[in-house]
Amino acid sequence: ILNVEQSPQSLHVQEGDSTNFTCSFPSSNFYALHWYRWETAKSPEALFVMTLNGDEKKKGRISATLNTKEGYSYLYIKGSQPEDSATYLCAHPTGNQFYFGTGTSLTVIP
Amino acid sequence: DSGVTQTPKHLITATGQRVTLRCSPRSGDLSVYWYQQSLDQGLQFLIQYYNGEERAKGNILERFSAQQFPDLHSELNLSSLELGDSALYFCASSVVGGALNNEQFFGPGTRLTVL
């Protein structure tokens, strides 16, 4: 994988459902993996910065895991709420540059 | 509110013109990053400054330049503007600049429209 890829591109879930999405990145020369939450008409907000293989981080109902050997990270949202509706971006710094994925747009239907 | 401020919020100008976007980082943050988000594209990293010095360069056009001043605010200068430069320009800051494993705090963005 040459670029950062996120899937799915968009997701609609019912309130209360749990969901997850994927960020894939080049596994060589790994340094860190960032997750951001971006609500419409606002600016991106940092969720997690993950650096170690096997890392698992949690913030409230949102958690993330990291597999640097195979080059992927999962973001999980437990019991989705309408306020979780946003675009979730991952970013992979390499060299001295940041490469962002195109994001997963999550819509939680009340 | 992330603590990062950007001015102006909106800017409308004509092709061929030059504009300056301004960013003030969070208090205590030494590093400033500039990003561009064009229509239908993700965030593109442009450039990073750390304590007044250029630290990293991304997909920044030669018509664009930036600097960080002693008070740590930063300016992004866009010249010979083209229609395709219309985008949302974000500034972000972080405490340190040498390590890319520090979370970044994003400003509200400047929306540039080139007519």
CSV table of C-alpha atoms in Angstrom, one decimal:
chain,number,residue,atom,x,y,z
A,1,ILE,CA,0.0,0.0,0.0
A,2,LEU,CA,1.5,3.3,-1.1
A,3,ASN,CA,-1.1,5.6,0.4
A,4,VAL,CA,-3.3,5.7,3.4
A,5,GLU,CA,-6.6,4.1,2.6
A,6,GLN,CA,-9.8,4.1,4.7
A,7,SER,CA,-12.8,1.9,4.4
A,8,PRO,CA,-15.7,2.1,4.1
A,9,GLN,CA,-16.0,5.5,2.5
A,10,SER,CA,-19.3,6.0,4.3
A,11,LEU,CA,-21.4,4.2,6.8
A,12,HIS,CA,-25.0,4.6,8.1
A,13,VAL,CA,-25.9,2.9,11.4
A,14,GLN,CA,-28.8,3.0,13.8
A,15,GLU,CA,-28.4,4.6,17.1
A,16,GLY,CA,-27.2,2.1,19.6
A,17,ASP,CA,-25.3,0.0,17.0
A,18,SER,CA,-21.6,-0.6,17.4
A,19,THR,CA,-19.5,-0.1,14.3
A,20,ASN,CA,-15.9,-0.2,13.1
A,21,PHE,CA,-13.9,1.0,10.2
A,22,THR,CA,-10.4,0.5,8.9
A,23,CYS,CA,-7.3,2.5,8.1
A,24,SER,CA,-4.6,0.8,6.0
A,25,PHE,CA,-1.1,2.3,5.7
A,26,PRO,CA,2.3,1.3,4.4
A,27,SER,CA,3.8,-1.1,7.0
A,28,SER,CA,7.4,-0.2,6.3
A,29,ASN,CA,9.2,2.5,8.3
A,30,PHE,CA,6.2,2.9,10.6
A,31,TYR,CA,6.4,5.9,13.0
A,32,ALA,CA,2.9,6.7,14.2
A,33,LEU,CA,-0.8,6.6,13.2
A,34,HIS,CA,-3.2,9.4,14.0
A,35,TRP,CA,-7.0,9.3,14.2
A,36,TYR,CA,-9.0,12.4,13.9
A,37,ARG,CA,-12.7,13.1,14.1
A,38,TRP,CA,-14.1,15.8,11.8
A,39,GLU,CA,-17.6,17.2,12.3
A,40,THR,CA,-19.2,19.1,9.5
A,41,ALA,CA,-18.4,22.8,9.6
A,42,LYS,CA,-15.8,22.3,12.3
A,43,SER,CA,-12.1,21.5,12.3
A,44,PRO,CA,-10.5,18.1,12.8
A,45,GLU,CA,-10.1,17.0,16.4
A,46,ALA,CA,-7.4,14.6,17.5
A,47,LEU,CA,-8.7,11.3,18.9
A,48,PHE,CA,-5.6,9.1,19.2
A,49,VAL,CA,-2.0,8.9,18.3
A,50,MET,CA,-0.8,5.3,18.2
A,51,THR,CA,2.8,4.3,18.0
A,52,LEU,CA,3.3,0.7,19.2
A,53,ASN,CA,2.3,-2.5,17.5
A,54,GLY,CA,-0.6,-4.0,19.4
A,55,ASP,CA,-1.5,-0.6,20.9
A,56,GLU,CA,-5.1,-0.2,22.0
A,57,LYS,CA,-6.4,3.2,23.0
A,58,LYS,CA,-9.8,4.2,24.3
A,59,LYS,CA,-11.7,7.4,24.8
A,60,GLY,CA,-15.2,6.9,26.1
A,61,ARG,CA,-17.1,4.7,23.7
A,62,ILE,CA,-14.4,5.0,21.0
A,63,SER,CA,-11.4,2.8,20.8
A,64,ALA,CA,-8.7,2.0,18.3
A,65,THR,CA,-6.2,-0.8,17.7
A,66,LEU,CA,-3.0,-0.9,15.7
A,67,ASN,CA,-1.2,-3.6,13.8
A,68,THR,CA,2.0,-2.2,12.4
A,69,LYS,CA,3.2,-5.4,10.9
A,70,GLU,CA,0.3,-5.8,8.5
A,71,GLY,CA,-0.3,-2.0,8.3
A,72,TYR,CA,-3.8,-1.5,9.6
A,73,SER,CA,-5.7,0.2,12.4
A,74,TYR,CA,-9.3,-0.3,13.4
A,75,LEU,CA,-11.5,2.4,15.0
A,76,TYR,CA,-14.5,1.0,17.0
A,77,ILE,CA,-17.5,3.0,18.2
A,78,LYS,CA,-19.6,1.2,20.8
A,79,GLY,CA,-23.3,2.1,21.0
A,80,SER,CA,-23.2,4.8,18.4
A,81,GLN,CA,-25.0,8.0,19.2
A,82,PRO,CA,-26.2,10.7,16.8
A,83,GLU,CA,-23.4,13.0,18.1
A,84,ASP,CA,-20.9,10.5,16.8
A,85,SER,CA,-21.9,11.5,13.2
A,86,ALA,CA,-18.7,12.8,11.7
A,87,THR,CA,-15.9,11.9,9.3
A,88,TYR,CA,-13.2,9.9,10.9
A,89,LEU,CA,-9.7,10.5,9.4
A,90,CYS,CA,-6.5,8.6,9.9
A,91,ALA,CA,-3.1,10.1,9.2
A,92,HIS,CA,0.2,8.4,8.7
A,93,PRO,CA,3.4,10.5,9.2
A,94,THR,CA,6.3,9.2,7.2
A,95,GLY,CA,9.6,10.9,6.6
A,96,ASN,CA,8.6,14.4,7.6
A,97,GLN,CA,5.2,14.4,5.9
A,98,PHE,CA,1.7,13.6,6.9
A,99,TYR,CA,-0.5,11.5,4.7
A,100,PHE,CA,-4.2,11.6,5.4
A,101,GLY,CA,-6.8,9.1,4.3
A,102,THR,CA,-10.0,10.4,2.7
A,103,GLY,CA,-12.0,9.4,5.7
A,104,THR,CA,-15.0,7.3,6.7
A,105,SER,CA,-18.2,9.4,6.9
A,106,LEU,CA,-20.3,8.0,9.7
A,107,THR,CA,-24.0,8.9,10.0
A,108,VAL,CA,-25.9,7.7,13.1
A,109,ILE,CA,-29.6,7.5,12.5
A,110,PRO,CA,-31.7,8.3,15.6
B,1,ASP,CA,-12.2,25.6,20.7
B,2,SER,CA,-8.7,24.2,20.0
B,3,GLY,CA,-6.9,27.4,20.9
B,4,VAL,CA,-5.5,27.8,17.4
B,5,THR,CA,-6.8,30.9,15.6
B,6,GLN,CA,-6.8,31.6,11.9
B,7,THR,CA,-7.7,34.8,10.1
B,8,PRO,CA,-9.5,35.6,8.0
B,9,LYS,CA,-12.3,33.2,8.1
B,10,HIS,CA,-13.3,33.8,4.5
B,11,LEU,CA,-11.4,35.3,1.6
B,12,ILE,CA,-12.6,36.0,-1.9
B,13,THR,CA,-10.1,37.2,-4.5
B,14,ALA,CA,-9.4,37.1,-8.2
B,15,THR,CA,-7.0,35.0,-10.3
B,16,GLY,CA,-3.5,36.3,-10.4
B,17,GLN,CA,-3.8,38.0,-7.0
B,18,ARG,CA,-1.7,37.3,-3.8
B,19,VAL,CA,-3.2,36.6,-0.3
B,20,THR,CA,-1.8,36.0,3.1
B,21,LEU,CA,-3.4,33.7,5.6
B,22,ARG,CA,-2.5,34.0,9.2
B,23,CYS,CA,-2.3,31.4,12.0
B,24,SER,CA,-1.7,31.8,15.8
B,25,PRO,CA,-0.8,28.5,17.5
B,26,ARG,CA,-2.0,27.4,20.9
B,27,SER,CA,-0.1,29.0,23.8
B,28,GLY,CA,3.1,27.0,24.3
B,29,ASP,CA,3.0,25.2,20.9
B,30,LEU,CA,6.2,25.6,18.9
B,31,SER,CA,5.2,23.8,15.8
B,32,VAL,CA,2.8,24.9,13.1
B,33,TYR,CA,1.5,22.9,10.2
B,34,TRP,CA,-0.5,24.1,7.1
B,35,TYR,CA,-3.0,21.9,5.2
B,36,GLN,CA,-5.1,22.4,2.1
B,37,GLN,CA,-8.5,20.7,1.6
B,38,SER,CA,-9.7,21.2,-2.0
B,39,LEU,CA,-13.1,20.1,-3.2
B,40,ASP,CA,-13.4,16.3,-3.3
B,41,GLN,CA,-9.9,15.9,-1.9
B,42,GLY,CA,-8.7,14.9,1.5
B,43,LEU,CA,-6.4,17.0,3.6
B,44,GLN,CA,-3.1,17.7,1.9
B,45,PHE,CA,-0.1,18.5,4.0
B,46,LEU,CA,1.7,21.6,2.8
B,47,ILE,CA,4.4,22.6,5.2
B,48,GLN,CA,5.5,22.5,8.8
B,49,TYR,CA,7.5,25.1,10.9
B,50,TYR,CA,9.1,24.5,14.2
B,51,ASN,CA,10.2,27.4,16.3
B,52,GLY,CA,10.7,29.6,13.3
B,53,GLU,CA,12.4,27.1,11.0
B,54,GLU,CA,11.0,25.0,8.2
B,55,ARG,CA,10.8,21.4,9.4
B,56,ALA,CA,9.0,19.5,6.7
B,57,LYS,CA,7.6,20.2,3.3
B,58,GLY,CA,4.7,18.4,1.6
B,59,ASN,CA,2.9,19.1,-1.6
B,60,ILE,CA,3.3,22.8,-1.5
B,61,LEU,CA,3.4,24.7,-4.8
B,62,GLU,CA,6.2,27.0,-5.7
B,63,ARG,CA,3.7,29.8,-5.8
B,64,PHE,CA,3.0,29.2,-2.1
B,65,SER,CA,5.4,30.1,0.7
B,66,ALA,CA,5.2,30.3,4.5
B,67,GLN,CA,7.1,31.5,7.5
B,68,GLN,CA,6.9,31.4,11.2
B,69,PHE,CA,7.7,34.6,13.2
B,70,PRO,CA,9.5,35.0,16.5
B,71,ASP,CA,6.2,35.2,18.3
B,72,LEU,CA,5.4,31.8,16.7
B,73,HIS,CA,2.5,32.9,14.6
B,74,SER,CA,2.7,31.8,11.0
B,75,GLU,CA,1.7,33.1,7.7
B,76,LEU,CA,0.9,31.3,4.4
B,77,ASN,CA,1.4,33.4,1.3
B,78,LEU,CA,-0.4,32.3,-1.9
B,79,SER,CA,0.6,34.2,-5.0
B,80,SER,CA,-0.5,34.2,-8.7
B,81,LEU,CA,-3.7,32.6,-7.6
B,82,GLU,CA,-5.5,30.2,-9.9
B,83,LEU,CA,-9.1,28.9,-9.7
B,84,GLY,CA,-7.8,25.6,-8.5
B,85,ASP,CA,-6.4,27.2,-5.4
B,86,SER,CA,-9.9,27.6,-4.0
B,87,ALA,CA,-9.9,25.5,-0.9
B,88,LEU,CA,-10.1,25.4,2.8
B,89,TYR,CA,-6.7,26.0,4.4
B,90,PHE,CA,-6.2,24.7,7.9
B,91,CYS,CA,-3.4,25.5,10.3
B,92,ALA,CA,-2.6,23.1,13.1
B,93,SER,CA,-0.2,23.3,16.0
B,94,SER,CA,1.6,20.9,18.3
B,95,VAL,CA,3.9,21.2,21.3
B,96,VAL,CA,6.9,19.9,19.6
B,97,GLY,CA,7.9,19.5,16.0
B,98,GLY,CA,10.6,17.0,15.8
B,99,ALA,CA,8.3,14.0,16.6
B,100,LEU,CA,5.4,13.3,14.4
B,101,ASN,CA,3.7,11.3,17.2
B,102,ASN,CA,2.3,14.4,18.9
B,103,GLU,CA,-1.4,15.2,18.4
B,104,GLN,CA,-2.1,18.3,16.4
B,105,PHE,CA,-4.7,20.9,17.2
B,106,PHE,CA,-6.5,22.4,14.2
B,107,GLY,CA,-7.7,25.9,13.8
B,108,PRO,CA,-11.1,26.7,12.2
B,109,GLY,CA,-9.7,27.2,8.8
B,110,THR,CA,-9.7,29.9,6.1
B,111,ARG,CA,-11.9,29.4,3.2
B,112,LEU,CA,-10.3,30.9,0.1
B,113,THR,CA,-12.4,31.4,-3.1
B,114,VAL,CA,-10.6,32.5,-6.2
B,115,LEU,CA,-12.9,33.9,-8.9
